Short mmCIF file of C-alpha atoms in Angstrom, two decimals:
data_model
loop_
_atom_site.label_atom_id
_atom_site.label_comp_id
_atom_site.label_asym_id
_atom_site.label_seq_id
_atom_site.Cartn_x
_atom_site.Cartn_y
_atom_site.Cartn_z
CA SER A 1 26.36 49.78 -45.14
CA ASP A 2 23.34 52.22 -44.80
CA MET A 3 25.36 53.99 -48.02
CA ILE A 4 24.34 50.54 -49.89
CA LYS A 5 21.16 50.58 -48.26
CA LYS A 6 19.64 53.59 -49.54
CA TRP A 7 20.75 52.89 -52.96
CA ILE A 8 19.21 49.46 -53.52
CA ILE A 9 15.40 51.30 -52.17
CA ALA A 10 16.09 54.76 -54.11
CA TRP A 11 16.03 51.93 -57.39
CA ALA A 12 13.75 49.46 -56.06
CA SER A 13 10.94 52.94 -56.17
CA PHE A 14 11.89 53.82 -59.65
CA CYS A 15 12.52 50.31 -60.92
CA PHE A 16 7.74 50.37 -59.02
CA LEU A 17 7.32 54.02 -60.58
CA LEU A 18 8.60 53.77 -63.89
CA ASN A 19 5.76 50.36 -64.24
CA ILE A 20 3.27 51.19 -61.89
CA GLY A 21 0.96 52.32 -64.70
CA CYS A 22 1.61 48.80 -66.39
CA SER A 23 -1.25 46.50 -66.75
CA ASP A 24 0.56 43.82 -65.18
CA GLY A 25 2.76 46.16 -63.27
CA LEU A 26 5.64 45.04 -62.01
CA ASP A 27 5.90 42.22 -64.17
CA SER A 28 7.03 44.31 -67.68
CA PHE A 29 10.75 44.86 -64.81
CA TYR A 30 11.35 41.22 -65.50
CA GLY A 31 10.52 40.86 -69.11
CA GLU A 32 7.51 39.55 -69.35
CA ARG A 33 5.16 42.06 -69.78
CA ASP A 34 6.04 45.06 -70.84
CA CYS A 35 4.04 48.32 -72.16
CA VAL A 36 4.87 50.85 -74.09
CA TYR A 37 3.84 55.16 -73.43
CA PHE A 38 3.55 58.48 -75.85
CA GLN A 39 7.09 60.72 -74.34
CA ASN A 40 5.16 64.02 -73.46
CA PHE A 41 8.28 66.24 -72.66
CA ILE A 42 10.73 67.86 -74.03
CA TYR A 43 13.47 69.69 -73.15
CA ASN A 44 13.12 73.23 -73.43
CA GLN A 45 15.65 75.74 -75.45
CA ALA A 46 17.12 77.52 -71.69
CA GLY A 47 17.23 73.06 -70.84
CA ASP A 48 14.18 72.74 -69.05
CA LYS A 49 11.91 69.48 -69.10
CA VAL A 50 8.47 70.89 -70.21
CA ASP A 51 5.51 69.02 -70.61
CA PHE A 52 2.84 68.81 -73.03
CA ASP A 53 -0.79 68.27 -72.78
CA SER A 54 -1.05 68.02 -76.78
CA ILE A 55 1.64 68.67 -79.56
CA VAL A 56 0.96 71.07 -81.72
CA TYR A 57 2.22 71.03 -84.93
CA SER A 58 2.03 74.34 -87.29
CA PHE A 59 2.10 75.16 -91.64
CA GLY A 60 2.34 78.79 -90.73
CA LYS A 61 5.70 78.59 -89.84
CA LYS A 62 6.58 77.25 -93.06
CA MET A 63 6.78 78.85 -96.10
CA PRO A 64 4.11 79.19 -98.66
CA GLU A 65 5.17 76.25 -101.48
CA VAL A 66 5.50 73.54 -98.32
CA THR A 67 1.77 72.20 -98.43
CA VAL A 68 3.31 69.18 -97.40
CA ASP A 69 5.58 67.39 -93.54
CA THR A 70 6.43 65.61 -91.55
CA VAL A 71 5.31 65.43 -87.99
CA ARG A 72 7.60 62.69 -85.34
CA LEU A 73 6.09 60.96 -82.21
CA VAL A 74 8.19 59.08 -79.75
CA VAL A 75 7.52 55.78 -78.56
CA CYS A 76 8.83 54.27 -74.95
CA TYR A 77 8.54 51.57 -73.39
CA THR A 78 8.89 49.93 -69.24
CA GLY A 79 10.51 46.45 -69.56
CA ARG A 80 13.90 45.62 -70.90
CA LEU A 81 16.08 46.13 -74.17
CA SER A 82 15.52 43.14 -76.67
CA ASP A 83 16.92 40.84 -78.96
CA ARG A 84 14.29 41.52 -81.32
CA ASP A 85 12.16 43.33 -83.44
CA ARG A 86 8.12 43.90 -81.91
CA THR A 87 5.02 45.15 -83.02
CA TYR A 88 3.13 48.11 -80.35
CA ARG A 89 -0.86 48.99 -82.14
CA VAL A 90 -1.31 52.63 -82.97
CA VAL A 91 -5.20 53.11 -83.58
CA VAL A 92 -7.04 57.11 -84.76
CA ALA A 93 -9.96 57.00 -81.65
CA ASP A 94 -13.30 59.14 -82.35
CA THR A 95 -12.31 60.78 -78.62
CA GLY A 96 -9.59 61.21 -76.61
CA VAL A 97 -10.50 59.81 -73.19
CA VAL A 98 -7.71 62.71 -71.12
CA LYS A 99 -7.37 64.50 -74.37
CA LYS A 100 -9.76 66.83 -74.60
CA GLY A 101 -11.63 67.03 -78.57
CA LYS A 102 -12.83 63.93 -80.95
CA THR A 103 -10.29 63.66 -84.23
CA THR A 104 -11.41 66.14 -86.66
CA LEU A 105 -8.09 66.19 -89.15
CA GLU A 106 -9.28 63.55 -91.95
CA ALA A 107 -7.30 60.41 -93.66
CA GLY A 108 -6.39 60.32 -96.82
CA LYS A 109 -7.10 63.75 -96.76
CA ASP A 110 -4.97 66.65 -94.13
CA TYR A 111 -3.29 63.03 -92.95
CA GLU A 112 -1.60 59.82 -95.00
CA VAL A 113 -3.77 56.44 -93.58
CA ILE A 114 -1.48 55.27 -90.54
CA ALA A 115 -0.63 52.04 -89.96
CA GLU A 116 -2.11 50.00 -87.00
CA LYS A 117 0.81 47.52 -86.72
CA GLN A 118 4.59 50.20 -85.86
CA VAL A 119 7.17 48.58 -85.36
CA MET A 120 9.43 48.30 -82.30
CA ARG A 121 12.76 47.60 -83.40
CA ALA A 122 15.60 45.51 -81.33
CA GLY A 123 18.30 46.73 -79.08
CA CYS A 124 16.88 50.31 -79.22
CA TRP A 125 14.60 51.65 -76.42
CA THR A 126 12.64 54.61 -78.42
CA ASP A 127 10.67 54.34 -81.74
CA THR A 128 8.63 57.10 -83.91
CA VAL A 129 5.60 57.12 -85.20
CA GLU A 130 6.00 59.50 -88.16
CA ILE A 131 2.21 60.93 -89.64
CA VAL A 132 2.00 62.10 -93.10
CA LEU A 133 0.30 65.99 -92.14
CA HIS A 134 -1.52 68.19 -96.11
CA ARG A 135 -2.11 71.49 -95.48
CA ASP A 136 -4.23 71.65 -99.15
CA TYR A 137 -7.63 72.05 -96.13
CA LEU A 138 -6.35 73.82 -93.11
CA ASP A 139 -7.64 77.59 -92.92
CA ALA A 140 -4.45 79.78 -93.09
CA SER A 141 -6.73 82.77 -91.65
CA HIS A 142 -4.62 83.69 -87.94
CA VAL A 143 -7.79 85.79 -87.30
CA LYS A 144 -10.53 82.94 -86.88
CA LYS A 145 -7.41 80.29 -85.63
CA LEU A 146 -8.81 77.63 -87.38
CA SER A 147 -6.72 74.09 -85.37
CA LYS A 148 -7.33 70.91 -86.27
CA ARG A 149 -7.13 67.83 -84.25
CA LEU A 150 -5.70 64.26 -84.09
CA ILE A 151 -6.36 61.89 -81.74
CA LEU A 152 -3.76 58.44 -80.91
CA LYS A 153 -4.85 56.36 -78.03
CA LEU A 154 -2.12 52.73 -78.18
CA GLU A 155 -3.96 49.74 -77.53
CA GLU A 156 -2.23 46.17 -76.36
CA SER A 157 -0.31 43.74 -79.08
CA GLU A 158 1.18 40.20 -79.41
CA ASP A 159 4.48 41.91 -77.36
CA PHE A 160 3.37 45.05 -75.70
CA GLY A 161 0.94 46.23 -73.10
CA VAL A 162 -0.57 50.35 -72.03
CA GLY A 163 0.34 52.49 -69.33
CA ASN A 164 -1.64 54.38 -67.86
CA VAL A 165 -4.48 55.86 -69.75
CA GLU A 166 -2.68 59.42 -69.88
CA SER A 167 0.25 58.70 -71.15
CA SER A 168 -1.22 55.52 -73.64
CA GLU A 169 -2.61 59.11 -76.12
CA LEU A 170 -1.92 62.15 -77.41
CA LYS A 171 -3.02 64.73 -79.48
CA LEU A 172 -1.95 66.08 -82.92
CA VAL A 173 -2.76 69.61 -83.37
CA ALA A 174 -2.49 70.80 -87.41
CA ASN A 175 -3.16 74.44 -87.95
CA ASN A 176 -1.52 77.31 -90.69
CA TYR A 177 -1.91 80.49 -88.48
CA LEU A 178 1.36 81.71 -86.90
CA ALA A 179 0.18 81.39 -83.63
CA GLU A 180 1.50 83.67 -80.42
CA PRO A 181 4.35 82.51 -79.12
CA VAL A 182 4.18 81.57 -76.25
CA TRP A 183 6.97 84.03 -74.55
CA TRP A 184 5.53 87.40 -76.45
CA LYS A 185 3.65 88.31 -73.66
CA GLN A 186 6.63 88.62 -72.08
CA MET A 187 8.39 91.15 -74.23
CA GLU A 188 5.11 93.62 -75.76
CA SER A 189 6.40 96.91 -73.52
CA SER A 190 9.08 96.16 -76.33
CA LEU A 191 6.96 94.41 -79.43
CA TYR A 192 3.63 95.89 -78.67
CA TYR A 193 0.36 93.40 -79.60
CA TYR A 194 0.87 89.92 -81.64
CA HIS A 195 0.11 89.89 -85.60
CA PRO A 196 1.46 87.22 -87.82
CA ILE A 197 3.72 89.08 -89.53
CA LYS A 198 5.63 90.99 -86.64
CA TRP A 199 7.23 87.29 -86.04
CA GLN A 200 7.79 86.42 -89.32
CA MET A 201 9.81 89.93 -89.61
CA LEU A 202 11.90 89.08 -86.12
CA ILE A 203 12.23 85.05 -87.49
CA SER A 204 14.42 87.00 -90.21
CA PHE A 205 15.82 89.08 -88.19
CA ALA A 206 17.89 85.91 -86.20
CA SER A 207 16.14 82.50 -86.40
CA GLU A 208 16.15 82.08 -82.63
CA PHE A 209 13.12 84.16 -82.85
CA GLU A 210 11.58 80.64 -83.78
CA ILE A 211 11.28 78.64 -80.88
CA GLU A 212 7.89 79.38 -79.60
CA ASP A 213 8.63 78.04 -75.72
CA ASN A 214 8.67 79.57 -72.41
CA SER A 215 12.27 80.18 -72.50
CA MET A 216 13.43 83.60 -74.43
CA PRO A 217 14.84 83.02 -77.85
CA ILE A 218 17.54 86.09 -77.46
CA ASN A 219 18.53 87.72 -73.78
CA ILE A 220 15.88 90.63 -73.40
CA PHE A 221 18.09 93.86 -73.68
CA MET A 222 19.03 92.73 -77.09
CA ILE A 223 15.18 93.06 -78.30
CA GLN A 224 14.40 95.64 -76.77
CA GLN A 225 18.05 97.75 -78.22
CA LYS A 226 18.80 96.27 -81.55
CA TYR A 227 15.95 93.58 -82.07
CA ALA A 228 12.68 96.19 -82.00
CA PRO A 229 14.06 99.25 -83.09
CA ALA A 230 14.74 96.53 -86.42
CA LEU A 231 10.89 96.17 -86.37
CA GLU A 232 9.75 99.90 -86.07
CA ALA A 233 11.56 100.97 -88.96
CA TRP A 234 10.67 97.50 -90.97
CA LEU A 235 6.98 97.97 -90.50
CA ASN A 236 7.13 102.24 -91.17
CA ALA A 237 9.29 102.15 -94.56
CA ASN A 238 7.66 99.15 -95.85
CA LYS A 239 3.74 99.05 -94.37
CA PRO A 240 2.47 96.08 -94.20
CA ILE A 241 -0.93 95.64 -94.79
CA ASP A 242 -3.55 92.79 -93.35
CA LYS A 243 -5.89 91.26 -95.34
CA GLU A 244 -8.47 89.79 -94.21
CA THR A 245 -8.85 93.32 -91.56
CA ASN A 246 -7.25 95.09 -94.67
CA GLN A 247 -5.03 97.95 -91.35
CA TYR A 248 -1.48 98.33 -91.90
CA VAL A 249 0.22 95.98 -89.54
CA LEU A 250 2.39 99.26 -87.13
CA MET A 251 4.24 99.06 -84.14
CA ARG A 252 1.88 99.70 -81.94
CA GLU A 253 -0.76 99.50 -83.50
CA MET A 254 -3.49 98.69 -86.86
CA VAL A 255 -4.07 101.73 -88.69
CA PRO A 256 -7.28 100.64 -91.50
CA VAL A 257 -6.85 101.13 -95.63
CA GLU A 258 -8.49 103.94 -96.29
#
């Protein structure tokens, strides 16, 4: 029937697109040469697919005693499931070809050395590369806003080819300050200017405020009626001081300490 024909054409098109970036083309669909690639999207709190250019990890959201943490990067592949363990290769690149920037995180200091050979386990569609980050050498200044980068690159192995350059590179950005979440701009009429102290207090009110993507963490009415007034009351009562600028952090403005 026409419906079956359309389904076959659609499936064939999907298979072609799935493998188009692989060095050996359609062969990988038939198991001759599978290709590894970095997963470069997530689903946000609203369930929307969000593509990302880089993964950002911030120690600024962690308590001061957290000095080491692990970032997990997802690696996928095209082709069929295998009934044996296979290896793929991950290397640190000095400079990205597609991903902008240079690697500035130092191995053995800012992060623990990554094994070049990684294992894609039998029966699994994905693997996770673990990057162990250290906080001690990352600048905590929210005024300077300094970050360090790690450019990772997938390379061919005995078991896998690589996809296109876009999906075979990944940029990890690490910092130690509390950067402004994407949604803050949408709420400036209620929350006013951004400051890390203000966001930390909102997170203490409700953990949903930790969200950094485009989706609103809590509905606008609740922010306007409950959380913004609570934040303003706390700032007025405590008058926290930004030690970097020697200013009081108040709701609508920062005021110099006399």
